[in-house]
Short mmCIF file of C-alpha atoms and ligand atoms in Angstrom, two decimals:
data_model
loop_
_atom_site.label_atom_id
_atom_site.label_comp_id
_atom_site.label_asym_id
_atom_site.label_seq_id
_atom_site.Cartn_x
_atom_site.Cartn_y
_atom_site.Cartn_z
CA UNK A 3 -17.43 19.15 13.84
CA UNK A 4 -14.02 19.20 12.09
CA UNK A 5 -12.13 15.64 12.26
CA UNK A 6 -8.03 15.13 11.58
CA UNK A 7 -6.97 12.24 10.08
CA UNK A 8 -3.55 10.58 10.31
CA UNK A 9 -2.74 7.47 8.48
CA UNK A 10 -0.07 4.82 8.47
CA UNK A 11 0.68 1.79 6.77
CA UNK A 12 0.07 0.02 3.27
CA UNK A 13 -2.27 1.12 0.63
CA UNK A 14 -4.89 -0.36 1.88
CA UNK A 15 -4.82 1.78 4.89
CA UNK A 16 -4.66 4.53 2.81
CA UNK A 17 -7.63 3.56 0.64
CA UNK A 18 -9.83 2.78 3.49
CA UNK A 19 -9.15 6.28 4.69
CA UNK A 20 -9.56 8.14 1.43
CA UNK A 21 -12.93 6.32 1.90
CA UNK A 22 -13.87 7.21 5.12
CA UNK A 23 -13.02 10.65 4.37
CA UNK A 24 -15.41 10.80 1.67
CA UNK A 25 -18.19 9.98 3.73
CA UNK A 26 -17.65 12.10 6.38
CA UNK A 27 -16.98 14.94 4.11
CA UNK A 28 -20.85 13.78 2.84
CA UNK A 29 -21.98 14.18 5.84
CA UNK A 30 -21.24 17.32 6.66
CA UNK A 31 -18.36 16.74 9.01
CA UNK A 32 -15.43 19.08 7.88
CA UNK A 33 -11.46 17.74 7.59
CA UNK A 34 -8.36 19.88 9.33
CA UNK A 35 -5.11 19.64 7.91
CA UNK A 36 -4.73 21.34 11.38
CA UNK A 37 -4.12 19.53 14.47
CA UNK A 38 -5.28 22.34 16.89
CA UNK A 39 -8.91 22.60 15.25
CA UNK A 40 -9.38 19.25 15.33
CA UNK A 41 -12.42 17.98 17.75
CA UNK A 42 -12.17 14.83 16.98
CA UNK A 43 -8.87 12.35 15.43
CA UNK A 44 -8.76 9.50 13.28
CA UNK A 45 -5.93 7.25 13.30
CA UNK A 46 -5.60 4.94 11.37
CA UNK A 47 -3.05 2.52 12.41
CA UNK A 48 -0.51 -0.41 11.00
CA UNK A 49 1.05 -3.24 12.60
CA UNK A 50 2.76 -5.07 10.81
CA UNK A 51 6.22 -3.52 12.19
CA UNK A 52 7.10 -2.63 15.36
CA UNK A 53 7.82 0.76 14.54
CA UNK A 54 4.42 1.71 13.24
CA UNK A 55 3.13 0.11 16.23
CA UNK A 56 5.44 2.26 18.54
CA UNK A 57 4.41 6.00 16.43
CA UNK A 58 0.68 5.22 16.87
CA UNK A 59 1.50 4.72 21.08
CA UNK A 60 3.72 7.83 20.93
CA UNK A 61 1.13 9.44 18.54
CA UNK A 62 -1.55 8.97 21.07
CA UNK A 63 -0.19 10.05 23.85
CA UNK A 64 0.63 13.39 21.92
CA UNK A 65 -2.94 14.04 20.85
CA UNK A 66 -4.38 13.55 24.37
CA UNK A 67 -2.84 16.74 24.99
CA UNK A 68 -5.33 18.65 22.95
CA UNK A 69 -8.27 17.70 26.00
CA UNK A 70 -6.38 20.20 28.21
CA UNK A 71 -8.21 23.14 26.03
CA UNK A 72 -10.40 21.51 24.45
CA UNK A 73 -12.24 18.33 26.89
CA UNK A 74 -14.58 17.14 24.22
CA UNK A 75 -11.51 16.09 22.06
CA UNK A 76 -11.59 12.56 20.92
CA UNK A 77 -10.07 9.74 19.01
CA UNK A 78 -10.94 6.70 16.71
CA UNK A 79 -8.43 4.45 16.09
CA UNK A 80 -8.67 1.87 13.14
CA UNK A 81 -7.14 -0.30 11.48
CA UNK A 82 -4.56 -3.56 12.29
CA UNK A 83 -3.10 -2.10 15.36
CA UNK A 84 -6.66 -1.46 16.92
CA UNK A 85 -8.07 -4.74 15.70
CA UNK A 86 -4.77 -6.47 17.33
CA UNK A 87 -5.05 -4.44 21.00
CA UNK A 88 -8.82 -4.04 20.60
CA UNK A 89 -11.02 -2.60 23.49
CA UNK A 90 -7.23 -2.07 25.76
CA UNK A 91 -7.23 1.03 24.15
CA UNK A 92 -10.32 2.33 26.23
CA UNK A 93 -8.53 1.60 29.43
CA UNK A 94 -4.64 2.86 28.15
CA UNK A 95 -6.52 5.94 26.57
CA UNK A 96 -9.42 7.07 27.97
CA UNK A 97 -9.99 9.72 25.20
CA UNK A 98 -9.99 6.99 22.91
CA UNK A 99 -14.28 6.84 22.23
CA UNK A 100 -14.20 4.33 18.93
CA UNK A 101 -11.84 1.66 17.79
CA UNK A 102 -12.83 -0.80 14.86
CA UNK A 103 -11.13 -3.22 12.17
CA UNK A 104 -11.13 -3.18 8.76
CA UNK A 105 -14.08 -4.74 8.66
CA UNK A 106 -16.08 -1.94 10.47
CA UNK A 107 -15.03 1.34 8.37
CA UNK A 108 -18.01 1.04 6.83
CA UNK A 109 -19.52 1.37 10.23
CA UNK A 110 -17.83 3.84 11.59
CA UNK A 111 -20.06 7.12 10.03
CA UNK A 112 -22.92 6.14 11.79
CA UNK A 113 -21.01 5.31 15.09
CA UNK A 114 -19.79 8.93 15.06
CA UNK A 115 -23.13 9.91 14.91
CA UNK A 116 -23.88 8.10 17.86
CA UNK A 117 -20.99 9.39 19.83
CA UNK A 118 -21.91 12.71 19.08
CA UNK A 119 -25.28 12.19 20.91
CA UNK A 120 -23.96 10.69 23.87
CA UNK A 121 -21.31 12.01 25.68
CA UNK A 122 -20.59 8.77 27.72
CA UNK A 123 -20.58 6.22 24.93
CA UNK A 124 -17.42 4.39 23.74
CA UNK A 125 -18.11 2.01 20.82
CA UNK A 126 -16.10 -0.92 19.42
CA UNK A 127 -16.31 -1.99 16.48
CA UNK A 128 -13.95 -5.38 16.16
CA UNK A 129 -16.02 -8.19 14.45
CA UNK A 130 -15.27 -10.15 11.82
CA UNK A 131 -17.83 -10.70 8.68
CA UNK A 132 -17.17 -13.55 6.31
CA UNK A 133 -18.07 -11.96 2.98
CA UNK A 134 -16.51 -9.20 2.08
CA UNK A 135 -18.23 -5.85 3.39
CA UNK A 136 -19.32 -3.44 0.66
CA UNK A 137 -19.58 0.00 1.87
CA UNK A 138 -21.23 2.81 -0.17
CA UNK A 139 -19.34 5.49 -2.06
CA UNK A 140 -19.66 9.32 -1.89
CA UNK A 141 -17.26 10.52 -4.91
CA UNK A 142 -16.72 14.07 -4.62
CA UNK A 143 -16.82 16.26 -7.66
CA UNK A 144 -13.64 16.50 -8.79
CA UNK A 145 -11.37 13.30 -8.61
CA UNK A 146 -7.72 13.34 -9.34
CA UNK A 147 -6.63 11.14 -12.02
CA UNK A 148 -5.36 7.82 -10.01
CA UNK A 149 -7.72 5.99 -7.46
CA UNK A 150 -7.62 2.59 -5.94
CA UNK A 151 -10.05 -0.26 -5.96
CA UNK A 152 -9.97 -2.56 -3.79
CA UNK A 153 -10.30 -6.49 -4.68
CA UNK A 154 -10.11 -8.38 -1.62
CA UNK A 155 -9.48 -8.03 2.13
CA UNK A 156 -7.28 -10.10 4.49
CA UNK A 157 -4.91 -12.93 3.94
CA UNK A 158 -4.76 -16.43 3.63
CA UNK A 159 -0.73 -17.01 3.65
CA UNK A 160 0.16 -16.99 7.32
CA UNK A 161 3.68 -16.05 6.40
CA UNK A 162 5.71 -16.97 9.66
CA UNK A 163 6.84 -13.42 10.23
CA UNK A 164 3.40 -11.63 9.81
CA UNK A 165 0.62 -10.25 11.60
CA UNK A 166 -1.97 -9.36 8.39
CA UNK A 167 -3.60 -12.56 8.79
CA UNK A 168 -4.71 -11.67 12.35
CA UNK A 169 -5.81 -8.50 11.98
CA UNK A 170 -7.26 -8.46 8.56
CA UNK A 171 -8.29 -11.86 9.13
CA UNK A 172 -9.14 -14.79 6.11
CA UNK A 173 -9.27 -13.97 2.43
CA UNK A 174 -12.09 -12.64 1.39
CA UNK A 175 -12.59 -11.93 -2.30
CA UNK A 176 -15.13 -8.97 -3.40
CA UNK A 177 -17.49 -9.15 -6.03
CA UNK A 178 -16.32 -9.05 -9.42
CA UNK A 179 -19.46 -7.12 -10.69
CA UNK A 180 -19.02 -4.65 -7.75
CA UNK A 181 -15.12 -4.29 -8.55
CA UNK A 182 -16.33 -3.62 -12.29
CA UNK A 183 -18.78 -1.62 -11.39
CA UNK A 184 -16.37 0.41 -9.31
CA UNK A 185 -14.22 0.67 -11.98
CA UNK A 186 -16.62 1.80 -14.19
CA UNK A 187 -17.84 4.44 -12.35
CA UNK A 188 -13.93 5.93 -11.54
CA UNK A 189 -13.33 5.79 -14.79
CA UNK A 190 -16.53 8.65 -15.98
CA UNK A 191 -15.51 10.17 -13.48
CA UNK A 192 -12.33 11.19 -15.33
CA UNK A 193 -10.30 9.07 -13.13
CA UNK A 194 -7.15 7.65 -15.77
CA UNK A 195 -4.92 5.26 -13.88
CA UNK A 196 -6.84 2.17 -11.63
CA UNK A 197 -4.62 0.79 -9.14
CA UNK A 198 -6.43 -2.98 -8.03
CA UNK A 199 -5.63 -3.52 -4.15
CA UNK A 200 -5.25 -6.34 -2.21
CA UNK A 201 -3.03 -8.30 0.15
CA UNK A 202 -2.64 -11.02 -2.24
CA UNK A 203 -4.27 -10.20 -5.75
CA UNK A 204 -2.98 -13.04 -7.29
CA UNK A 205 -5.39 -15.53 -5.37
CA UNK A 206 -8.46 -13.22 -5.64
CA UNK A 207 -11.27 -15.66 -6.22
CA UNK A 208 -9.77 -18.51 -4.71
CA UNK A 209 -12.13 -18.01 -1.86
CA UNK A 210 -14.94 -18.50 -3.67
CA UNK A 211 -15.46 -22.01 -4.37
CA UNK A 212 -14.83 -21.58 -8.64
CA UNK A 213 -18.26 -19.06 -8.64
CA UNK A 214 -15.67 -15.99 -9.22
CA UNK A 215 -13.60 -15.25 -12.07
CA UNK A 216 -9.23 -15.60 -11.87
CA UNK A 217 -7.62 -12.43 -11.43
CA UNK A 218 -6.40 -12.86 -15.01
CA UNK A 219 -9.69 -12.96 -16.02
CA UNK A 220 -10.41 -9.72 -13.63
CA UNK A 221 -7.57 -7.95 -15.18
CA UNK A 222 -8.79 -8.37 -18.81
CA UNK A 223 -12.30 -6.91 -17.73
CA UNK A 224 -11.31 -4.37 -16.09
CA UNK A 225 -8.79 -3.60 -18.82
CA UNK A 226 -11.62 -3.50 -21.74
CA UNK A 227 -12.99 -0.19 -19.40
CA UNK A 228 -13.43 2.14 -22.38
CA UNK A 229 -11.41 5.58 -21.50
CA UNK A 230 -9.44 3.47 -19.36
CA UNK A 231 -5.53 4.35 -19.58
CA UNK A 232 -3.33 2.80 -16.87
CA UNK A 233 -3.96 -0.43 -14.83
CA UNK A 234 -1.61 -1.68 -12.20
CA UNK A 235 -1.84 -4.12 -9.18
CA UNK A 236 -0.35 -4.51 -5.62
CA UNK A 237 0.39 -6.84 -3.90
CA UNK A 238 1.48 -10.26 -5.79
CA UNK A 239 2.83 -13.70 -3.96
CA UNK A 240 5.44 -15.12 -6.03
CA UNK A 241 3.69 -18.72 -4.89
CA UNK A 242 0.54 -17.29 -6.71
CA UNK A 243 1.88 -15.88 -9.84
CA UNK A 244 -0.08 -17.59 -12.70
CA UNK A 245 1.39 -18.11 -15.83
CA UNK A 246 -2.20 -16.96 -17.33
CA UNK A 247 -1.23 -13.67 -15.54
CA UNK A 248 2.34 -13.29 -16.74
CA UNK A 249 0.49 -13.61 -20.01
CA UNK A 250 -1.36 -10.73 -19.72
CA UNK A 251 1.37 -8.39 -19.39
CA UNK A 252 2.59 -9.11 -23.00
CA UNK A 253 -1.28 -8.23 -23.83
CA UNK A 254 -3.27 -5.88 -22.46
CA UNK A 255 -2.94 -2.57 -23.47
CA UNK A 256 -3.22 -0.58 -20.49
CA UNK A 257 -1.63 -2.33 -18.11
CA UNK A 258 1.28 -1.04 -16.96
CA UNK A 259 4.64 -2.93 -17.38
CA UNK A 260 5.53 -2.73 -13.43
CA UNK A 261 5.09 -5.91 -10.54
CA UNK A 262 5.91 -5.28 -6.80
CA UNK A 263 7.00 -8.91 -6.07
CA UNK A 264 8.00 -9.33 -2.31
CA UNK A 265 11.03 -11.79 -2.31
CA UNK A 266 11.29 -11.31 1.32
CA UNK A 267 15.09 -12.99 0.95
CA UNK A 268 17.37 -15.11 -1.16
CA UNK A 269 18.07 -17.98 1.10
CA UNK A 270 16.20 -21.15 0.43
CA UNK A 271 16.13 -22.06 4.05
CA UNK A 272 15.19 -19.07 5.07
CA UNK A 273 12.51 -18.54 2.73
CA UNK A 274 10.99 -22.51 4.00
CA UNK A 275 11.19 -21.01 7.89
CA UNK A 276 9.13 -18.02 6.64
CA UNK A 277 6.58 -20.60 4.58
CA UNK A 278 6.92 -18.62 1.74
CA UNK A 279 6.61 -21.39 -0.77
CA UNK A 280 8.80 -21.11 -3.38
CA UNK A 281 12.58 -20.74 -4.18
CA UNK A 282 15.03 -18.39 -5.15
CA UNK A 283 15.51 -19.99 -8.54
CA UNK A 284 11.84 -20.27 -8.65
CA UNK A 285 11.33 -16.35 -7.96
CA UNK A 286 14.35 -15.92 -10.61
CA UNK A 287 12.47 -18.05 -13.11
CA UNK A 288 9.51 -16.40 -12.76
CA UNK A 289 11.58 -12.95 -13.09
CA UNK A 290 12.80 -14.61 -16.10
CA UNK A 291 9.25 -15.42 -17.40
CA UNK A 292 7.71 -11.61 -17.17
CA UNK A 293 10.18 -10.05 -18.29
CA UNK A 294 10.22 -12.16 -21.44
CA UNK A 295 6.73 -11.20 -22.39
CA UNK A 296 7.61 -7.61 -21.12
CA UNK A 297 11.15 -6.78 -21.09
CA UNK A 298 10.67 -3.12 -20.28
CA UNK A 299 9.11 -4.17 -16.55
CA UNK A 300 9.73 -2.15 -13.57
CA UNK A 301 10.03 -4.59 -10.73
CA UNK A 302 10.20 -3.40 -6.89
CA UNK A 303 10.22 -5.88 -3.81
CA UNK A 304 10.46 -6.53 -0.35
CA UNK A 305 13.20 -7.56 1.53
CA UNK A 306 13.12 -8.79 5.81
CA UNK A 307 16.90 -8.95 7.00
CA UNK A 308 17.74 -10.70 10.18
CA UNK A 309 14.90 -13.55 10.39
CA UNK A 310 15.51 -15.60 12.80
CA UNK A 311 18.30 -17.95 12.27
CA UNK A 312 19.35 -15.81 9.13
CA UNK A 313 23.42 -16.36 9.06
CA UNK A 314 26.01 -14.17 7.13
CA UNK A 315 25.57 -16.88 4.23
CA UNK A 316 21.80 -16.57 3.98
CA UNK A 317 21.89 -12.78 3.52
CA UNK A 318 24.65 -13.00 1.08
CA UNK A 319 22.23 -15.04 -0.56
CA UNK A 320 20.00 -12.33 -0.34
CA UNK A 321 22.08 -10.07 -1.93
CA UNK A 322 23.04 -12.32 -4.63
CA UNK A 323 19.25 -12.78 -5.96
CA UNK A 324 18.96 -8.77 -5.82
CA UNK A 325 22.19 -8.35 -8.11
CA UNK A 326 20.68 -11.31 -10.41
CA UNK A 327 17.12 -9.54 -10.50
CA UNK A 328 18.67 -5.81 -10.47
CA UNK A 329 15.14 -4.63 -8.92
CA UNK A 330 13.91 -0.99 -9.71
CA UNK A 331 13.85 -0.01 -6.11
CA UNK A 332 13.11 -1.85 -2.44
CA UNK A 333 11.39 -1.68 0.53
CA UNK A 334 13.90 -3.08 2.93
CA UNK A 335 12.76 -3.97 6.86
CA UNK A 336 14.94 -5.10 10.03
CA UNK A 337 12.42 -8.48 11.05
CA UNK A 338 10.82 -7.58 14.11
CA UNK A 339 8.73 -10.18 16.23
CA UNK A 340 4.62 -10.02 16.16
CA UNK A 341 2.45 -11.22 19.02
CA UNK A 342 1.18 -14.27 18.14
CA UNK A 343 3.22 -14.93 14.91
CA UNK A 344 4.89 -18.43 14.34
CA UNK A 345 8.76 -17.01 14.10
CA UNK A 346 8.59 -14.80 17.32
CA UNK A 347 9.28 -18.58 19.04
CA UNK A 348 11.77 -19.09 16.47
CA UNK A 349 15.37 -19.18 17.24
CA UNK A 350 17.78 -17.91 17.35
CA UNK A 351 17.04 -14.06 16.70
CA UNK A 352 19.91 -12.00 14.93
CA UNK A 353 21.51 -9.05 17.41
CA UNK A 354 20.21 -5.63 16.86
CA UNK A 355 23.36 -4.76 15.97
CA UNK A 356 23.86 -7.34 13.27
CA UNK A 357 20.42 -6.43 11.60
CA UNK A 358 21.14 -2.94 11.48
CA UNK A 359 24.68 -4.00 9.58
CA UNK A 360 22.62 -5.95 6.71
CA UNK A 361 20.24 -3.25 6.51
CA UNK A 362 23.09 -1.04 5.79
CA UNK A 363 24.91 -3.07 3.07
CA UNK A 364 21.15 -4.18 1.60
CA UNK A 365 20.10 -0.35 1.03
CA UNK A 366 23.62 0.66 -0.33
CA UNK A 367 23.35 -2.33 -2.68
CA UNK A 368 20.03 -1.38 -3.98
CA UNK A 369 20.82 2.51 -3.83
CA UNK A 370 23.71 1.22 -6.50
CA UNK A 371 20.67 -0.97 -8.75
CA UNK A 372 18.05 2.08 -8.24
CA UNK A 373 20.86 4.49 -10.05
CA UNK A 374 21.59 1.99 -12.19
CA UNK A 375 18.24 1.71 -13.51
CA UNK A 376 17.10 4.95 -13.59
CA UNK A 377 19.94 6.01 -15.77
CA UNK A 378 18.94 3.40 -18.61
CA UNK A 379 16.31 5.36 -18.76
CA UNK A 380 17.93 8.04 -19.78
CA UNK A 381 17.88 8.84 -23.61
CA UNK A 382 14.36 6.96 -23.85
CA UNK A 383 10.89 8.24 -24.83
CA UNK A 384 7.96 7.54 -22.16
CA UNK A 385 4.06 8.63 -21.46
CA UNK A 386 3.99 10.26 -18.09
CA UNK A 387 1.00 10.90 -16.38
CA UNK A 388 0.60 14.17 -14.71
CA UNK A 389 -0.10 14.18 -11.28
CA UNK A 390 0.50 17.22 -9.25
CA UNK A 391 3.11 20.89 -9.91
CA UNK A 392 5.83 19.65 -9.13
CA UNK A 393 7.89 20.83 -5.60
CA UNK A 394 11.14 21.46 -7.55
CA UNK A 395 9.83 24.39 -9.16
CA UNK A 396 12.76 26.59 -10.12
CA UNK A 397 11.97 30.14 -9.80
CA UNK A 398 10.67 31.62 -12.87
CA UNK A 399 9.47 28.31 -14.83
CA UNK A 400 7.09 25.34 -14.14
CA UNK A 401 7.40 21.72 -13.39
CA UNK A 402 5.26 19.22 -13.23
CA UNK A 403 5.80 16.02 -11.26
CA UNK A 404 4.27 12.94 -12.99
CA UNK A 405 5.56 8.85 -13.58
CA UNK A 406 5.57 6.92 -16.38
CA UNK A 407 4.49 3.62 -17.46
CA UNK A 408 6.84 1.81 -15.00
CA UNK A 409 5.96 4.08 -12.30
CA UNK A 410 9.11 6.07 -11.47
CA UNK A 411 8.67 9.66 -10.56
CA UNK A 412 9.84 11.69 -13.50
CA UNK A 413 9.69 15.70 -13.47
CA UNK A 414 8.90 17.72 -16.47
CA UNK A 415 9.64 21.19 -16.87
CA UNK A 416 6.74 23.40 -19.03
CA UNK A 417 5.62 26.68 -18.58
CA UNK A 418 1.85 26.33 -19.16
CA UNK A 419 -0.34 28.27 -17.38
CA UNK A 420 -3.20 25.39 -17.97
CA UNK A 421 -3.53 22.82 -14.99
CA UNK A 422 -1.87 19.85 -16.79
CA UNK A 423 -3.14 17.47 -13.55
CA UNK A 424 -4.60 14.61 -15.16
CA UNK A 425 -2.63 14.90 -18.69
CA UNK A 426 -0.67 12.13 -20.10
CA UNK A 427 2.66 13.90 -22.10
CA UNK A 428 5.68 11.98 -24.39
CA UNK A 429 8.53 12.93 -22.55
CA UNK A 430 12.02 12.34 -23.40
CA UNK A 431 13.86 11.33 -20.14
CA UNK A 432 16.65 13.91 -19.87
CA UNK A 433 17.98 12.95 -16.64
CA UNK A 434 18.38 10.14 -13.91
CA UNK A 435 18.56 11.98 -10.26
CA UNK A 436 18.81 9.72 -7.04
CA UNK A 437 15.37 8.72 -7.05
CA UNK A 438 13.48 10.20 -9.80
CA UNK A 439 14.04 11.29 -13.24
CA UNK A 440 13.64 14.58 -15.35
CA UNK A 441 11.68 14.56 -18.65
CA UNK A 442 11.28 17.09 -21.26
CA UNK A 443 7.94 17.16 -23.56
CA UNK A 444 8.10 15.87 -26.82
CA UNK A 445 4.88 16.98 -27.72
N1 5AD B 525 9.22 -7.86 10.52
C1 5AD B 525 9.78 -7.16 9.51
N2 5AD B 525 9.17 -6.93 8.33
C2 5AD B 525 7.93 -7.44 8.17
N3 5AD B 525 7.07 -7.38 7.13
C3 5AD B 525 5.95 -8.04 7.48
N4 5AD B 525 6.05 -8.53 8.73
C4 5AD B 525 7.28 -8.18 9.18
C5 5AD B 525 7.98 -8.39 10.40
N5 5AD B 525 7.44 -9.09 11.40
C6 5AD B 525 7.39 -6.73 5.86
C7 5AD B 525 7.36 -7.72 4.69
C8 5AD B 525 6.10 -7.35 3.98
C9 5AD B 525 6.01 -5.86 4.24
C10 5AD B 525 4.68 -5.25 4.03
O1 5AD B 525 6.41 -5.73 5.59
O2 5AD B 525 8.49 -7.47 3.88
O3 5AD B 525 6.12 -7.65 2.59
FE1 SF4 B 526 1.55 -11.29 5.34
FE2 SF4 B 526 2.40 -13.31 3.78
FE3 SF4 B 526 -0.18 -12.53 3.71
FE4 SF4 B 526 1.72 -10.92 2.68
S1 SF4 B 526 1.17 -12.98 1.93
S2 SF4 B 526 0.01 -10.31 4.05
S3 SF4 B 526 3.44 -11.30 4.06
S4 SF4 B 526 0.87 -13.44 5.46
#
């Protein structure tokens, strides 16, 4: 049976498919790039915006099209949208046979199974488990040279404008043995670069009465991995940001000097109505703080325009944190109300129209920073990890497309006939293009 898989979403999403994969590949089941060969979809959903939540529908709808030629055509869909609409997917799309959460991937191999047996049978697989559910790992041969572990699953926060806490449901931390062990194993496997995952790494272990380690602490294990090169870790909560784990970013040697650090906005009120916790001089101090012990740090965020009640002053606030941080690059989103969230009774909501405006001057702001900062990085020397040929070949020589230690995209130009995948060059940063940079080897 061949499967297609389609994925949306954060990280995680992508992780928890990358696993799933795995296994089925294990199994014997093969994967299609190719929609028409497919006879059977995965789709793995996200919402945490309505417009991920609106492709998956439209998505859907599509891919019941392939039952015309093919009737035993089928689909699974996982992940938050699924655990949010839940068995209404059975009766809104009949050729819809599995759905489960996040915290049934690791059942859904041996649900296909069953499905394959019997014709008739729809399965859901929605429940919650309060420990966090350890699935086992089929590594193929070859791995490429990043992977991602993850640390924890769901959220604790209940930020007023989001939906993970719902569908991902409460913190749960994962063993720090099994994340070691994990780790380990990645790592002779050839694997160089180990990104941790979770909603909220900076409170992994908090669940846990004191009987797990701090994240820190987790950090400096995992850091100690011999053959290790490159650790990073996404997400953070400013509320959660330890001074024990700004520390460690003047200290351990591999990780990486880059922090995504969702501000979310600049205003002070509007930041209380989201219950984010902290400030905007408290988010600046603790910009302040990292980038004392690492002044070279590559800091990204994300930014919500038009929360409810937001007025022209609170996004100017907005903007004025982003010029006083001058972040690497953003991930900017119109706020869009959640079932069941706290601010989708909050009023009033900003017009359309108005969001749409902020969204504008937000992104040309930060297209203005992310120039900005790629071109002082022009001139300077920098280890980039290879990842892939690069797709600007020009004709006649070779590129390779890699990032460096802050995590920008940087393209190097050698003609080598050897697969440098995997291979961590000195580059001399030539060039600062839109969104990337160009590199030429040093050595
Ligand atoms: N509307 C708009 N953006 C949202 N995000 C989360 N919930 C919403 C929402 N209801 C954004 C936040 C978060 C990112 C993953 O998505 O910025 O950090
Ligand atoms: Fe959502 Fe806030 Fe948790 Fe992030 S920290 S997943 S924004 S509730």
């Amino acid at each position: 049976m061949k499967y297609h898989i389609l994925t949306f979403g954060c990280q995680m999403n992508v992780a928890d498919s990358g696993w799933l994969d795995r296994s089925l590949t294990s199994m014997g089941y093969e994967k299609t790039p190719d929609e028409d060969q497919a006879d059977f979809f995965i789709v793995n959903t996200c919402s945490v915006r309505e417009k991920p939540e609106q492709k998956v529908y439209s998505l859907l709808g599509r891919l019941k099209e392939f039952q015309e030629k093919k009737p035993w055509v089928f689909a699974c869909v996982g992940g938050c949208v699924a655990q949010q609409v839940g068995n209404f997917f059975f009766q809104r799309f009949p050729f819809v046979r599995l759905v489960f959460g996040t915290d049934g991937l690791a059942m859904v191999p041996a649900a296909l199974q069953r499905l394959e047996k019997d014709e008739h049978l729809k399965i859901s697989l929605l429940d919650f488990q309060d420990l966090y559910p350890e699935r086992t790992n089929h590594w193929p041969d070859k791995l490429g040279p990043q992977a991602f572990v993850n640390i924890m699953q769901g959220c604790d926060n209940f930020c007023a404008y989001c939906i993970v806490p719902y569908t991902r449901g409460r913190q749960k931390s994962r063993s720090s043995a099994e994340i070691l062990r994990e780790c380990r194993e990645l790592v002779d496997r050839g694997v160089k670069e180990i990104t941790l995952l979770g909603q909220n790494v900076n409170s992994y272990g908090q669940d846990k009465d004191g009987q797990e380690i701090s994240f820190a602490r987790l950090l400096r294990e995992v850091d100690r991995i011999n053959d290790l090169k490159r650790l990073r870790f996404t997400t953070s909560h400013p509320k959660d940001m330890s001074p024990e784990v700004i520390k460690v970013f003047g200290e351990l040697e591999t990780l990486c000097p880059q922090l995504h650090l969702p501000l979310q906005s600049g205003s002070d009120d509007i930041l209380k109505s989201m219950g984010r916790k902290y400030t905007s001089s408290k988010y600046l101090d603790l910009v302040e703080a990292l980038r004392s012990v690492c002044p070279d740090l590559a800091l990204t965020t994300d930014l919500i325009v038009g929360f409810p009640g937001e007025t022209d002053t609170d996004f100017q606030q907005t903007l004025n944190v982003m010029n006083k941080v001058g972040f690497d690059s953003c991930f900017s989103f119109k706020y869009s109300d959640r079932p069941g969230v706290r601010s989708s009774l909050m009023q009033p909501k900003v017009s359309e129209q108005e969001k749409t405006l902020r969204l504008d001057i937000l992104q040309q702001l930060q297209e203005e920073w992310t120039r900005k900062r790629l071109e002082s990085r022009v001139g300077r020397k920098d280890l980039v990890l290879i990842e892939a040929p690069s797709k600007m070949q020009k004709a006649g020589t070779r590129s390779w497309k890699g990032r460096d230690l802050g995590g920008r995209v940087v393209n190097v130009g050698l003609d080598s006939s050897d697969d440098l995948t995997g291979k961590i060059l000195e580059v001399a940063v030539i060039r600062a293009k839109k969104h990337s940079l160009e590199g030429e080897v040093i050595r």
